[in-house]
mmCIF file of C-alpha atoms and ligand atoms in Angstrom:
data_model
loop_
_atom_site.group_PDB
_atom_site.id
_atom_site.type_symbol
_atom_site.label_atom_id
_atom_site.label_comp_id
_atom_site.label_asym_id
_atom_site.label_seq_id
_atom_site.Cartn_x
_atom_site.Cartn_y
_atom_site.Cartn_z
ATOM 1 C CA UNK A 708 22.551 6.518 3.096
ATOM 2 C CA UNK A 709 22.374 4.339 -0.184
ATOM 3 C CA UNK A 710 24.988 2.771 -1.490
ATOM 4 C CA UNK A 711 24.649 2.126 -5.375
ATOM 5 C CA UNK A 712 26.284 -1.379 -6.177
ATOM 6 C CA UNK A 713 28.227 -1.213 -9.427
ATOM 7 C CA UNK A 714 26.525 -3.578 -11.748
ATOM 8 C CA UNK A 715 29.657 -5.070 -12.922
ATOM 9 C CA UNK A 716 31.418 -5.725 -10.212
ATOM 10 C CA UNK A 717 32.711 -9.235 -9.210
ATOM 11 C CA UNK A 718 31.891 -11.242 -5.807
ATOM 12 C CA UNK A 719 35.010 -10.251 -4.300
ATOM 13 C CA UNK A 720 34.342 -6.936 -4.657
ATOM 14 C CA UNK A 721 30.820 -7.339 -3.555
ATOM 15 C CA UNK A 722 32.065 -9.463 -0.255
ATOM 16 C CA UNK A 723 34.644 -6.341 0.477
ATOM 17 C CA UNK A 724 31.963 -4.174 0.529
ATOM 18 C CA UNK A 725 29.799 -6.401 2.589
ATOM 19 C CA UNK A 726 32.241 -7.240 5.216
ATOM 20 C CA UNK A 727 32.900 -3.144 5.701
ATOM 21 C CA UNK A 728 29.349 -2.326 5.673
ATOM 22 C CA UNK A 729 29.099 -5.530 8.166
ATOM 23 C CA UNK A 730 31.858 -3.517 10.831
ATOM 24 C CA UNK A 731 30.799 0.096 10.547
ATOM 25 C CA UNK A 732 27.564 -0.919 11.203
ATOM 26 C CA UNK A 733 27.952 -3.303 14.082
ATOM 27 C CA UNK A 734 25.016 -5.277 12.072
ATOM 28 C CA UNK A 735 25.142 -9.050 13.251
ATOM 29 C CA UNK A 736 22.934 -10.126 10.112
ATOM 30 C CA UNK A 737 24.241 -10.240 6.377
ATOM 31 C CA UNK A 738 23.607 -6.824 4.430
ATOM 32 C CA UNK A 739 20.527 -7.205 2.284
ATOM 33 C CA UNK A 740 20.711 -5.920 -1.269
ATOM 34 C CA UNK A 741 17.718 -4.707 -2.777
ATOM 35 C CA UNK A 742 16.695 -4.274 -6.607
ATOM 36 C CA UNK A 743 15.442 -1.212 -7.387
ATOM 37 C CA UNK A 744 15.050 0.920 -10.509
ATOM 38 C CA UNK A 745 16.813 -1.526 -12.037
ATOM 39 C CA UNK A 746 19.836 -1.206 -9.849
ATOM 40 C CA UNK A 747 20.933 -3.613 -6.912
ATOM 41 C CA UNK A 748 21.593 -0.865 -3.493
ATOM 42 C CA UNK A 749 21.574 -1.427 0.419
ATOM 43 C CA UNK A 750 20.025 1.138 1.917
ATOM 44 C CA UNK A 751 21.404 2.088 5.949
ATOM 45 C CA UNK A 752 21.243 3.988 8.929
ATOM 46 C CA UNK A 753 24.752 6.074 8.667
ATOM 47 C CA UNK A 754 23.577 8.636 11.079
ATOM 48 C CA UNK A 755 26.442 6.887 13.412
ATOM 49 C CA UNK A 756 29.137 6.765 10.679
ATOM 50 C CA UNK A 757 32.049 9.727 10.624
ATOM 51 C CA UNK A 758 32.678 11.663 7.397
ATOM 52 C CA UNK A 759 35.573 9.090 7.053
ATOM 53 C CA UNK A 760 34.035 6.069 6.821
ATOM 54 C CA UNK A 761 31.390 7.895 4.451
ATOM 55 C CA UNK A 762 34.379 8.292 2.303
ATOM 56 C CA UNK A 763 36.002 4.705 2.767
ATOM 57 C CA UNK A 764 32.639 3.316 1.732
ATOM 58 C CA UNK A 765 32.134 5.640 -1.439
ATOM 59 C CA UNK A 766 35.661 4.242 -2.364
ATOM 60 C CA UNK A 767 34.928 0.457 -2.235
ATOM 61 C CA UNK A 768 34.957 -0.691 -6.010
ATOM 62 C CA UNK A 769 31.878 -2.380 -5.797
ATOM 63 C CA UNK A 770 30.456 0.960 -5.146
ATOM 64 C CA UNK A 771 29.153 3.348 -8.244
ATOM 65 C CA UNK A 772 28.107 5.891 -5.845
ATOM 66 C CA UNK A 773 26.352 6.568 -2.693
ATOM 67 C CA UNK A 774 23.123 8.797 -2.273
ATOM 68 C CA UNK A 775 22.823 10.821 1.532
ATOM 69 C CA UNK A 776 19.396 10.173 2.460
ATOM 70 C CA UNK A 777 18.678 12.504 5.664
ATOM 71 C CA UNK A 778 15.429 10.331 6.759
ATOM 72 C CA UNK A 779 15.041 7.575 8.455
ATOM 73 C CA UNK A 780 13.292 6.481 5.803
ATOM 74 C CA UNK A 781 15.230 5.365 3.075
ATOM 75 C CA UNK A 782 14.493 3.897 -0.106
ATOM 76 C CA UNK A 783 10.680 4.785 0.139
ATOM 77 C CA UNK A 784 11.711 8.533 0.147
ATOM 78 C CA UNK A 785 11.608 11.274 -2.653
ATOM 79 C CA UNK A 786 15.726 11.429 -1.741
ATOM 80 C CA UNK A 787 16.392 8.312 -3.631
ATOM 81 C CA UNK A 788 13.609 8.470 -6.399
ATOM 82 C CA UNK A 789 12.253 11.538 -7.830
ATOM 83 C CA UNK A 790 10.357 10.015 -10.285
ATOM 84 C CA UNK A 791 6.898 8.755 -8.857
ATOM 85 C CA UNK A 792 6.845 5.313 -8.536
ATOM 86 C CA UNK A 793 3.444 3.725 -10.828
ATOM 87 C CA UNK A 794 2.375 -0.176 -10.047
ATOM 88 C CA UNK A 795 1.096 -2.675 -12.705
ATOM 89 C CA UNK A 796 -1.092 -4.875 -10.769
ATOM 90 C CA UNK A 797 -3.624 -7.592 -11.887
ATOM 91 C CA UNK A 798 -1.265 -9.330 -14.675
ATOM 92 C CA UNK A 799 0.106 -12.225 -13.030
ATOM 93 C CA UNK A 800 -3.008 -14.377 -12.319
ATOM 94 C CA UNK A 801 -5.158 -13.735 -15.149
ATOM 95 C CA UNK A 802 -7.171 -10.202 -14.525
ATOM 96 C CA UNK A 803 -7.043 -7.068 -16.774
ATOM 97 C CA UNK A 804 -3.949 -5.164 -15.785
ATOM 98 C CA UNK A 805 -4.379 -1.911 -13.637
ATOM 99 C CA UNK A 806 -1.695 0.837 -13.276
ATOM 100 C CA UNK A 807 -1.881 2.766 -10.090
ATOM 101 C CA UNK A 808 0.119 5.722 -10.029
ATOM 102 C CA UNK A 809 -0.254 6.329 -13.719
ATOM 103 C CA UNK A 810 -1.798 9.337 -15.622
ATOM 104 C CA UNK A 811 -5.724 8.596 -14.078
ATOM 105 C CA UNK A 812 -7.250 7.754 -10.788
ATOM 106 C CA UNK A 813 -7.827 3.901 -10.297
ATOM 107 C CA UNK A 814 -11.590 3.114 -7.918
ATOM 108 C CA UNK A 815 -11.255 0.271 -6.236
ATOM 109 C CA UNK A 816 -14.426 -1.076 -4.756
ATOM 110 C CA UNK A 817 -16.549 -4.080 -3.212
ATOM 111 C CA UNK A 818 -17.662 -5.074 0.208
ATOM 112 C CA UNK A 819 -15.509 -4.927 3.589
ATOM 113 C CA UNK A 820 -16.139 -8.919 3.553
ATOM 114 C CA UNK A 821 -16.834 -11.349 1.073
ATOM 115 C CA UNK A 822 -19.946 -12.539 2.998
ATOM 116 C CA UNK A 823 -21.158 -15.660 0.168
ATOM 117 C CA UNK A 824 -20.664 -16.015 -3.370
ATOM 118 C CA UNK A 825 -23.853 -14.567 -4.951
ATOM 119 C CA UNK A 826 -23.027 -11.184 -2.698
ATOM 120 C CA UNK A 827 -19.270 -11.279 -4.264
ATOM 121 C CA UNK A 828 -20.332 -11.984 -7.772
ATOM 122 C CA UNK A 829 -23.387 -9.706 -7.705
ATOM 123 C CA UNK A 830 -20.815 -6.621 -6.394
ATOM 124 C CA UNK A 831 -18.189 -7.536 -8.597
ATOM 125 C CA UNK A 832 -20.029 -7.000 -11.943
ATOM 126 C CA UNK A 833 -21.531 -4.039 -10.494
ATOM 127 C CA UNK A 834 -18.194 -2.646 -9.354
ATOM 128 C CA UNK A 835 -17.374 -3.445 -12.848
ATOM 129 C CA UNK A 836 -20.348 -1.997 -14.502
ATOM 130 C CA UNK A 837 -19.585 1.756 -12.476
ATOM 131 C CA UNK A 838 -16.114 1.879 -13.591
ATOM 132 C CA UNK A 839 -14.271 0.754 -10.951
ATOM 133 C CA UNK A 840 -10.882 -1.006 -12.190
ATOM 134 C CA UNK A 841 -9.992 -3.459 -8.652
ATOM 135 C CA UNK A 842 -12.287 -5.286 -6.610
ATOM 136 C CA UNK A 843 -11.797 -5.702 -2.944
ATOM 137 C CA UNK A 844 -13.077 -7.736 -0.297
ATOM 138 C CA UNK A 845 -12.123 -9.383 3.024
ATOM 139 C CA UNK A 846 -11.240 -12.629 3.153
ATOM 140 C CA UNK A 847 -9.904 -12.219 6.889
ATOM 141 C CA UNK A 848 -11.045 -9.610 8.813
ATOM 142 C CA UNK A 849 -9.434 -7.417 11.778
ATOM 143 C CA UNK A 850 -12.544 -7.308 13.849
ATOM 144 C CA UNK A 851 -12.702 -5.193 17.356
ATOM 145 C CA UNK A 852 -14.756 -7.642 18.728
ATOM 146 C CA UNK A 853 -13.942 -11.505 18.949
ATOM 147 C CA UNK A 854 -17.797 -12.581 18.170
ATOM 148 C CA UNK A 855 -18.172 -10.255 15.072
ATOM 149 C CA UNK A 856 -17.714 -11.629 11.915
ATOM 150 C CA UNK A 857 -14.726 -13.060 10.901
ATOM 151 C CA UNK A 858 -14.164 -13.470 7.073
ATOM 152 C CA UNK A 859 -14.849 -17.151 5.385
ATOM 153 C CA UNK A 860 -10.796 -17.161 5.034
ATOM 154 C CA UNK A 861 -9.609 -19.545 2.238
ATOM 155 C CA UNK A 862 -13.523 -19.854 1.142
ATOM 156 C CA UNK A 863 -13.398 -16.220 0.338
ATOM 157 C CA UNK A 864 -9.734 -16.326 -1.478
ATOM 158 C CA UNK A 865 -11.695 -18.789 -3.863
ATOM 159 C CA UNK A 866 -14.753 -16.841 -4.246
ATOM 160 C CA UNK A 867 -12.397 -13.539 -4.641
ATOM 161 C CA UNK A 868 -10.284 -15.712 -7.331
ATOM 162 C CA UNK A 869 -14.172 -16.651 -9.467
ATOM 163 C CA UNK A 870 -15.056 -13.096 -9.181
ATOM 164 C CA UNK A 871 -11.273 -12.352 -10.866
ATOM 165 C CA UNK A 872 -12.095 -14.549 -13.636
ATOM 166 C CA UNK A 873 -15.779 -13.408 -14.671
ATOM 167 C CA UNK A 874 -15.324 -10.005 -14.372
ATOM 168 C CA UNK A 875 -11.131 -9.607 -15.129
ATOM 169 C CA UNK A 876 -11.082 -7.970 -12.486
ATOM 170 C CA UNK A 877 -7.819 -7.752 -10.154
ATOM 171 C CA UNK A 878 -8.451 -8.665 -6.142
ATOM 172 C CA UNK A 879 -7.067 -7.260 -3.286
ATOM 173 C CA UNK A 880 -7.608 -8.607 -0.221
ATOM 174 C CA UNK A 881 -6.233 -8.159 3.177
ATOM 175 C CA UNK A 882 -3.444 -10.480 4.945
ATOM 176 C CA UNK A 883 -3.392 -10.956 8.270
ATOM 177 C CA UNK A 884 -0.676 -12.747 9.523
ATOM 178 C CA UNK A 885 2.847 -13.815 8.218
ATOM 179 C CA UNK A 886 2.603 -17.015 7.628
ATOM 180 C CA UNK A 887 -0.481 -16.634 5.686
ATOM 181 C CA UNK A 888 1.777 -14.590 2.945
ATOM 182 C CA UNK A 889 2.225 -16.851 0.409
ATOM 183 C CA UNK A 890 -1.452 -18.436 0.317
ATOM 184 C CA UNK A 891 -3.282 -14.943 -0.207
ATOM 185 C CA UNK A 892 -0.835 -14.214 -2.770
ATOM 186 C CA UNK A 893 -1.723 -17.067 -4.749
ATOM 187 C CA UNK A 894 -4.591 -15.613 -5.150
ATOM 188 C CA UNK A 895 -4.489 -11.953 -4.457
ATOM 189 C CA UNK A 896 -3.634 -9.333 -7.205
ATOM 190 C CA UNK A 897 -2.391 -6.744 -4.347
ATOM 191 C CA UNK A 898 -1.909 -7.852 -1.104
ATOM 192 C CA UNK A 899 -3.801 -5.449 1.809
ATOM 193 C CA UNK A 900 -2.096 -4.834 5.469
ATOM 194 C CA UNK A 901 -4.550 -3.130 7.664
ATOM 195 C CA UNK A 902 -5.118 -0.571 9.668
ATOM 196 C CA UNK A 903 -4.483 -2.725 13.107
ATOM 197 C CA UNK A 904 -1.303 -4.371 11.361
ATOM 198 C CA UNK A 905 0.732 -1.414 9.882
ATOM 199 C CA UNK A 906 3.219 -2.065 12.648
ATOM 200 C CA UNK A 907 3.149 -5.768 12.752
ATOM 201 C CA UNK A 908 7.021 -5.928 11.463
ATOM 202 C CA UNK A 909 7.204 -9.640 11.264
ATOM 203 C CA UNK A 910 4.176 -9.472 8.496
ATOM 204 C CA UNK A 911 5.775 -6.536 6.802
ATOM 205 C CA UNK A 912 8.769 -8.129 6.502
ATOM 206 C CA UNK A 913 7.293 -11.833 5.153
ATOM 207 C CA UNK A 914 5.169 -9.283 3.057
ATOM 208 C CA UNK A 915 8.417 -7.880 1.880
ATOM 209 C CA UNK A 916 9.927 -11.346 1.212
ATOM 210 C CA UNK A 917 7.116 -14.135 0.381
ATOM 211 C CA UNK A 918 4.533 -12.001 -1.506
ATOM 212 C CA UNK A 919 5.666 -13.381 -4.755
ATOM 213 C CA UNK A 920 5.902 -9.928 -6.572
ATOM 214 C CA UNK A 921 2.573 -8.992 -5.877
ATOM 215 C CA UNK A 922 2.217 -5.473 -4.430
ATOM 216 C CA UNK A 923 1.222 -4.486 -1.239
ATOM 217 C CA UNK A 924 -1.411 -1.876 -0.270
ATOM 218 C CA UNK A 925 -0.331 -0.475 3.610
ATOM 219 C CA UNK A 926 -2.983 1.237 5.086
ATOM 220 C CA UNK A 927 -1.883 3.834 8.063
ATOM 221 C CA UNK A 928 -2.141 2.939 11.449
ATOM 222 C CA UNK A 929 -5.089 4.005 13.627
ATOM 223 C CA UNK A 930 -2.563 6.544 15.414
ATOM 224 C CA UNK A 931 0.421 6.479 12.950
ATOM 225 C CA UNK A 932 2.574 9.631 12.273
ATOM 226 C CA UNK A 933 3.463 10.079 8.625
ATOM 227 C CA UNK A 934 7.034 8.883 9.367
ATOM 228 C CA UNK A 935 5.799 5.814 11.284
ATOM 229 C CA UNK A 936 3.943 4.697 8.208
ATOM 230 C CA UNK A 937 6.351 5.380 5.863
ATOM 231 C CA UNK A 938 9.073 3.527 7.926
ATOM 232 C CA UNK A 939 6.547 0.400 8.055
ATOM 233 C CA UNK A 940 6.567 0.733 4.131
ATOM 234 C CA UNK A 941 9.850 0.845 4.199
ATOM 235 C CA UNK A 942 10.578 -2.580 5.603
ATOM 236 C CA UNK A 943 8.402 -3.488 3.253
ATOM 237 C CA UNK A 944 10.489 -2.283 0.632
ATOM 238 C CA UNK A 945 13.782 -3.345 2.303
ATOM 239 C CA UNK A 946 12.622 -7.093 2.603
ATOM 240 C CA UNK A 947 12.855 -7.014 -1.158
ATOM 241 C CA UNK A 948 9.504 -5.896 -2.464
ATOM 242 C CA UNK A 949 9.351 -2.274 -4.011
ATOM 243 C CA UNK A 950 5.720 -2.299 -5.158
ATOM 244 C CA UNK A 951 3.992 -0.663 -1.865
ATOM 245 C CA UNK A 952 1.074 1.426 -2.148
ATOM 246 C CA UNK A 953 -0.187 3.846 0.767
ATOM 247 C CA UNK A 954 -3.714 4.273 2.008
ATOM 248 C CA UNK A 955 -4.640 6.896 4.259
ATOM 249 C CA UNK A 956 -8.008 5.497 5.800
ATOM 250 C CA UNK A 957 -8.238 8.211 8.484
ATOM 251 C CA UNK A 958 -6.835 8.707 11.695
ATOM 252 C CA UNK A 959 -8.010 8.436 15.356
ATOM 253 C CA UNK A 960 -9.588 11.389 17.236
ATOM 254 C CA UNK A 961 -11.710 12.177 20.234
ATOM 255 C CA UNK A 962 -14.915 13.031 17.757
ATOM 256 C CA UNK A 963 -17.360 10.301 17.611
ATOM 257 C CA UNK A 964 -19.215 12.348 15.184
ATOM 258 C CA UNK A 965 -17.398 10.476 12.124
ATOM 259 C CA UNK A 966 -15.565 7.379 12.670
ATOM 260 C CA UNK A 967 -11.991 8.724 12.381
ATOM 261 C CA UNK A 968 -10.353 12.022 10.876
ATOM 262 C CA UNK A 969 -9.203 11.662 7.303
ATOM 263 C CA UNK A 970 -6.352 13.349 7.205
ATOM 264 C CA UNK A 971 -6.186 14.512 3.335
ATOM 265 C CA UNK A 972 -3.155 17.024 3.780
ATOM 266 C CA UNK A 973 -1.319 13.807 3.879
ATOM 267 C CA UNK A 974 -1.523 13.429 0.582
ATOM 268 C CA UNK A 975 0.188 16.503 -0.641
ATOM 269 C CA UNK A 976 2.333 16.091 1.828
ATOM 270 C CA UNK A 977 3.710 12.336 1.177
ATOM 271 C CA UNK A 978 3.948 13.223 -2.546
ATOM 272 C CA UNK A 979 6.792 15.742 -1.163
ATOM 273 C CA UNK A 980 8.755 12.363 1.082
ATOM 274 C CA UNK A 981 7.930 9.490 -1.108
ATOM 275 C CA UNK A 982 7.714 8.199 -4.774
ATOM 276 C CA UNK A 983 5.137 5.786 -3.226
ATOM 277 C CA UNK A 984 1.660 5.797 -5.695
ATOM 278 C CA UNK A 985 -1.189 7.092 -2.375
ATOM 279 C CA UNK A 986 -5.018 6.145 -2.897
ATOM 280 C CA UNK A 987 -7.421 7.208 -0.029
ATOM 281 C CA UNK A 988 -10.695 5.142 1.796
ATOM 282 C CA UNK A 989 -12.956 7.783 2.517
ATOM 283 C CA UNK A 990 -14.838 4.709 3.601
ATOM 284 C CA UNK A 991 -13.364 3.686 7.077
ATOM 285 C CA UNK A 992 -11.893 7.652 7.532
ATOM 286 C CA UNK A 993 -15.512 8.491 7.732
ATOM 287 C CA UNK A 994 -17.790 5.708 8.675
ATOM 288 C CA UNK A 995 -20.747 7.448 7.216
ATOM 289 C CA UNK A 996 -21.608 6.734 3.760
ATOM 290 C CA UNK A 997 -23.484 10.155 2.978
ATOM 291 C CA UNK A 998 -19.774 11.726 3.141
ATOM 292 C CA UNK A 999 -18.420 9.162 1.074
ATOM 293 C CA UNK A 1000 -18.927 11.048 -2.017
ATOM 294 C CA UNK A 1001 -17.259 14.363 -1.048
ATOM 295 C CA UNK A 1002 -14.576 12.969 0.416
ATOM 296 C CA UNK A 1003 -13.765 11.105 -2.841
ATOM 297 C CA UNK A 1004 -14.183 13.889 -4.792
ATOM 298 C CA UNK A 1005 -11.750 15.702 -2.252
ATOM 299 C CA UNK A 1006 -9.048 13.235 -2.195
ATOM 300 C CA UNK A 1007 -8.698 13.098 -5.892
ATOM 301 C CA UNK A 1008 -8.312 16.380 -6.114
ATOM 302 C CA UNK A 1009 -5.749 16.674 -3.203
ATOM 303 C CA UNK A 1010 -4.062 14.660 -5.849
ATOM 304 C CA UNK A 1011 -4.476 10.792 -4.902
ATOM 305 C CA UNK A 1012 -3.717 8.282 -7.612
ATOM 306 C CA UNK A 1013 -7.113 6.513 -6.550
ATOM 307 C CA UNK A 1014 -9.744 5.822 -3.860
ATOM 308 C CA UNK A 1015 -10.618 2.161 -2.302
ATOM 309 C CA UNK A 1016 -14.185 2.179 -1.637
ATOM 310 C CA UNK A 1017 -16.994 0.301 0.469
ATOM 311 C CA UNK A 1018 -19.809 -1.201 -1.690
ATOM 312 C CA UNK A 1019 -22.656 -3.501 -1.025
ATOM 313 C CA UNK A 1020 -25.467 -4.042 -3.212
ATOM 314 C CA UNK A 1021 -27.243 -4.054 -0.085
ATOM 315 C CA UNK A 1022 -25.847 -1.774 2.411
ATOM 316 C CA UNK A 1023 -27.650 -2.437 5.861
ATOM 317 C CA UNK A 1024 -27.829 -6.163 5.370
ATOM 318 C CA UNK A 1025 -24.051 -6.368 4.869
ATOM 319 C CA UNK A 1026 -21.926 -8.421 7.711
ATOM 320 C CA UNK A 1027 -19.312 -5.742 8.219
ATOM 321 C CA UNK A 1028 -19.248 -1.908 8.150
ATOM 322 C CA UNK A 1029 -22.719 -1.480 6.253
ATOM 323 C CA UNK A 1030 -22.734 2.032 7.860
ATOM 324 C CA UNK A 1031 -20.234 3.320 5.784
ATOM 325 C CA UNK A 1032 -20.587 0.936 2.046
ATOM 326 C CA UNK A 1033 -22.015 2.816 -0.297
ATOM 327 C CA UNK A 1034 -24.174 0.980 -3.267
ATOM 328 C CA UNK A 1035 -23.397 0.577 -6.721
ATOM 329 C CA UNK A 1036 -25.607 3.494 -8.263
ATOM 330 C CA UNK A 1037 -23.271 6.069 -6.112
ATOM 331 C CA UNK A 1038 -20.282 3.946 -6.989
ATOM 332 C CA UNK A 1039 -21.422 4.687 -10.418
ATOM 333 C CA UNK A 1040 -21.579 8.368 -9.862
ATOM 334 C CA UNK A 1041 -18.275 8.848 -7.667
ATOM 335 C CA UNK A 1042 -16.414 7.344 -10.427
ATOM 336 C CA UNK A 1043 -17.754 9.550 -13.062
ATOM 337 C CA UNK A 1044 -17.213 12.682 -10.727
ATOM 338 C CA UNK A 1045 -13.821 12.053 -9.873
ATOM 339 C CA UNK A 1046 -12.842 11.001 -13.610
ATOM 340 C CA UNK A 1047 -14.206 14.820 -14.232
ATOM 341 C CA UNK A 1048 -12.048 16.381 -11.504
ATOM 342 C CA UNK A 1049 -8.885 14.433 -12.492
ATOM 343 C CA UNK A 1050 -9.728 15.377 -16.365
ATOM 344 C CA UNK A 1051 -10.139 19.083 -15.525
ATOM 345 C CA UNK A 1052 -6.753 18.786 -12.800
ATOM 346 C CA UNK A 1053 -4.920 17.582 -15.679
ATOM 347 C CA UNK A 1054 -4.052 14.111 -14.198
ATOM 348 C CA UNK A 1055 -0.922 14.334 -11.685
ATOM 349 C CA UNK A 1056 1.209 16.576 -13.982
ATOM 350 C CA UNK A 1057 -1.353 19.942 -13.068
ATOM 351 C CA UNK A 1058 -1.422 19.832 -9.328
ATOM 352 C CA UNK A 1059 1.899 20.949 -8.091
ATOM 353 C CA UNK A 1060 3.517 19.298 -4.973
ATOM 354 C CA UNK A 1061 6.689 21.390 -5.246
ATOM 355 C CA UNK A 1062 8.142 22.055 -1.688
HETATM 356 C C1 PEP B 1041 -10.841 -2.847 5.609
HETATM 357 O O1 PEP B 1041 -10.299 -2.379 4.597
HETATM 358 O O2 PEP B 1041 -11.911 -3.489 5.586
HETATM 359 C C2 PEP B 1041 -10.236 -2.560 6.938
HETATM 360 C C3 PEP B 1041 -10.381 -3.394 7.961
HETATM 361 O O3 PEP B 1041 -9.590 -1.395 6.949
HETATM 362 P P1 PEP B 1041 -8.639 -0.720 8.079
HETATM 363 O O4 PEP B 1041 -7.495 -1.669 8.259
HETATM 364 O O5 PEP B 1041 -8.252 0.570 7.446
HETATM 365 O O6 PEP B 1041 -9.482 -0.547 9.317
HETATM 366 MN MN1 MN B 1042 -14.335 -2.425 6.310
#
């Protein structure tokens, strides 16, 4: 359930409310309040709540009104917000702002790891040269093994942050850890939880609460249902920050033909439970950069509001995942072929997600 806070009322009315929520919850922490679409609500669990207390709670005079959300997922879900939710990204620190979620597809691109700066710079004006609107590149990286390359860590936030201002284009970059929060988003347009992480709920929640208004890109778990994901986006969202972005980057299988199983029927799919904006890495769901293309062309026309790509402008030199990065000249064309798709789709309004 949502509950709807009235925006005039006063703070004893608010404390009232808070104090009943408080007992017919049993919650032992203070009731968070969340701003969203312009209105302050709480969001909670009232699967253990009688029809009565329902009703006590709708008549609190703090409360406008109060929306029955049936999942577990709450304010991430198509319930609360039928309007699809579109992100500005890239104005705070300087870069050209990006909308993702909008009317077109956004390609983000650049290498799995910012290895030096002439390999950032050098990918980052071609990135910017094929079209693509947001470069990426690890700073920190989630490796398997503990002697593969790690990431340069704050040397790559500044070499991400000079790439940002010769090219104007926004960063993302991944964060790894909670306390860590704050630093990457001083210089991160959209902050990136991985793969390994999506269920690391202390960093969701600091993500939630320290990431200075930048958005966050979550990327689904190796062997995350739909609902796990979209509950790990939703402490995101209920630690106060409302600009999360989903990436479905493949899932585990027991092939070892391709390096996981992009599942693209998620994307319909979540644009039925959430308002959330949902770009797809055909990049680490495949491994393999010869199906790279395809599978971009695919995903935007299963109706993603973008793709985050592997490039390198040398491919089987790179540090990290050089298997799957594709180089700028088929960045060039990928962006071209999915602007056609999206063009001849009709954007979002002409594919039809209508349960
Ligand atoms: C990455 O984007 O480089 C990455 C490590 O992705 P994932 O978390 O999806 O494996
Ligand atoms: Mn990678």
């Amino acid at each position: 359930m949502i509950t709807i806070i009235r925006s005039s009322a006063n703070s004893e009315e608010r404390a009232q409310l808070m104090n009943l929520l408080c007992r017919v919850s049993g919650s032992q922490r203070p009731i968070a309040t969340i701003k969203m679409n312009g209105q302050e609500v709480i969001a909670l669990d009232d699967s253990i709540f009688d029809a009565q207390t329902r009703i006590t709670i709708s008549q609190q005079s703090a409360v406008e009104r109060i929306v029955p959300i049936k999942t577990p997922y709450k304010l991430v879900s198509r319930a609360f917000k039928a309007q699809d939710s579109s992100i500005v990204v890239g104005d705070a620190l300087g870069g050209r702002p990006v909308v993702i979620g909008g009317t077109s597809p956004v390609i983000i691109a650049g290498p799995c790891a910012v290895e030096n700066k002439e390999q950032l710079l050098t990918t980052a004006h071609a990135v910017k040269a094929a079209g693509g609107r947001i470069l990426r590149g690890g700073a920190f990286k989630p490796r398997t093994s503990p002697y593969q390359f790690q990431g340069l860590g704050i040397e790559g936030l500044h070499l991400l942050d000079d790439a940002r201002r010769e090219t104007g284009l926004p960063v993302i970059t991944e964060v790894m850890e909670s306390e860590m929060v704050e630093t990457v988003a001083q210089y991160a347009d959209i902050l990136q939880i991985g793969s390994r992480n999506m269920q690391n709920f202390p960093l969701l929640r600091a993500a939630g609460q320290n990431s200075q208004g930048r958005p966050v890109m979550l990327k689904r778990g190796l062997a995350a249902t739909i609902e796990e994901w979209l509950l790990a986006a939703e402490y995101i969202v209920a630690a106060g920050n409302p600009n999360v972005i989903l990436c479905e980057r493949g899932i585990r299988s027991y092939d070892t033909q391709t390096r996981n199983v992009l599942d693209l029927s998620c994307v319909p799919l979540l644009r039925e439970l959430t308002h959330l904006p949902i770009i797809v890495d055909p990049s680490h769901a495949t491994g393999r950069r010869e199906l790279v293309p395809t599978m971009s062309r695919a995903s935007i026309a299963a109706g993603a509001d973008g793709l985050i790509l592997e490039v390198h402008p040398d491919p089987n030199t790179a540090l990290c995942d050089g298997r799957q990065s594709i180089t700028p000249e088929e960045l060039q064309r990928i962006v071209r072929e999915t602007g056609l798709i999206a063009q001849v789709l009709g954007g979002k309004a002409g594919l039809s997600y209508a349960a």
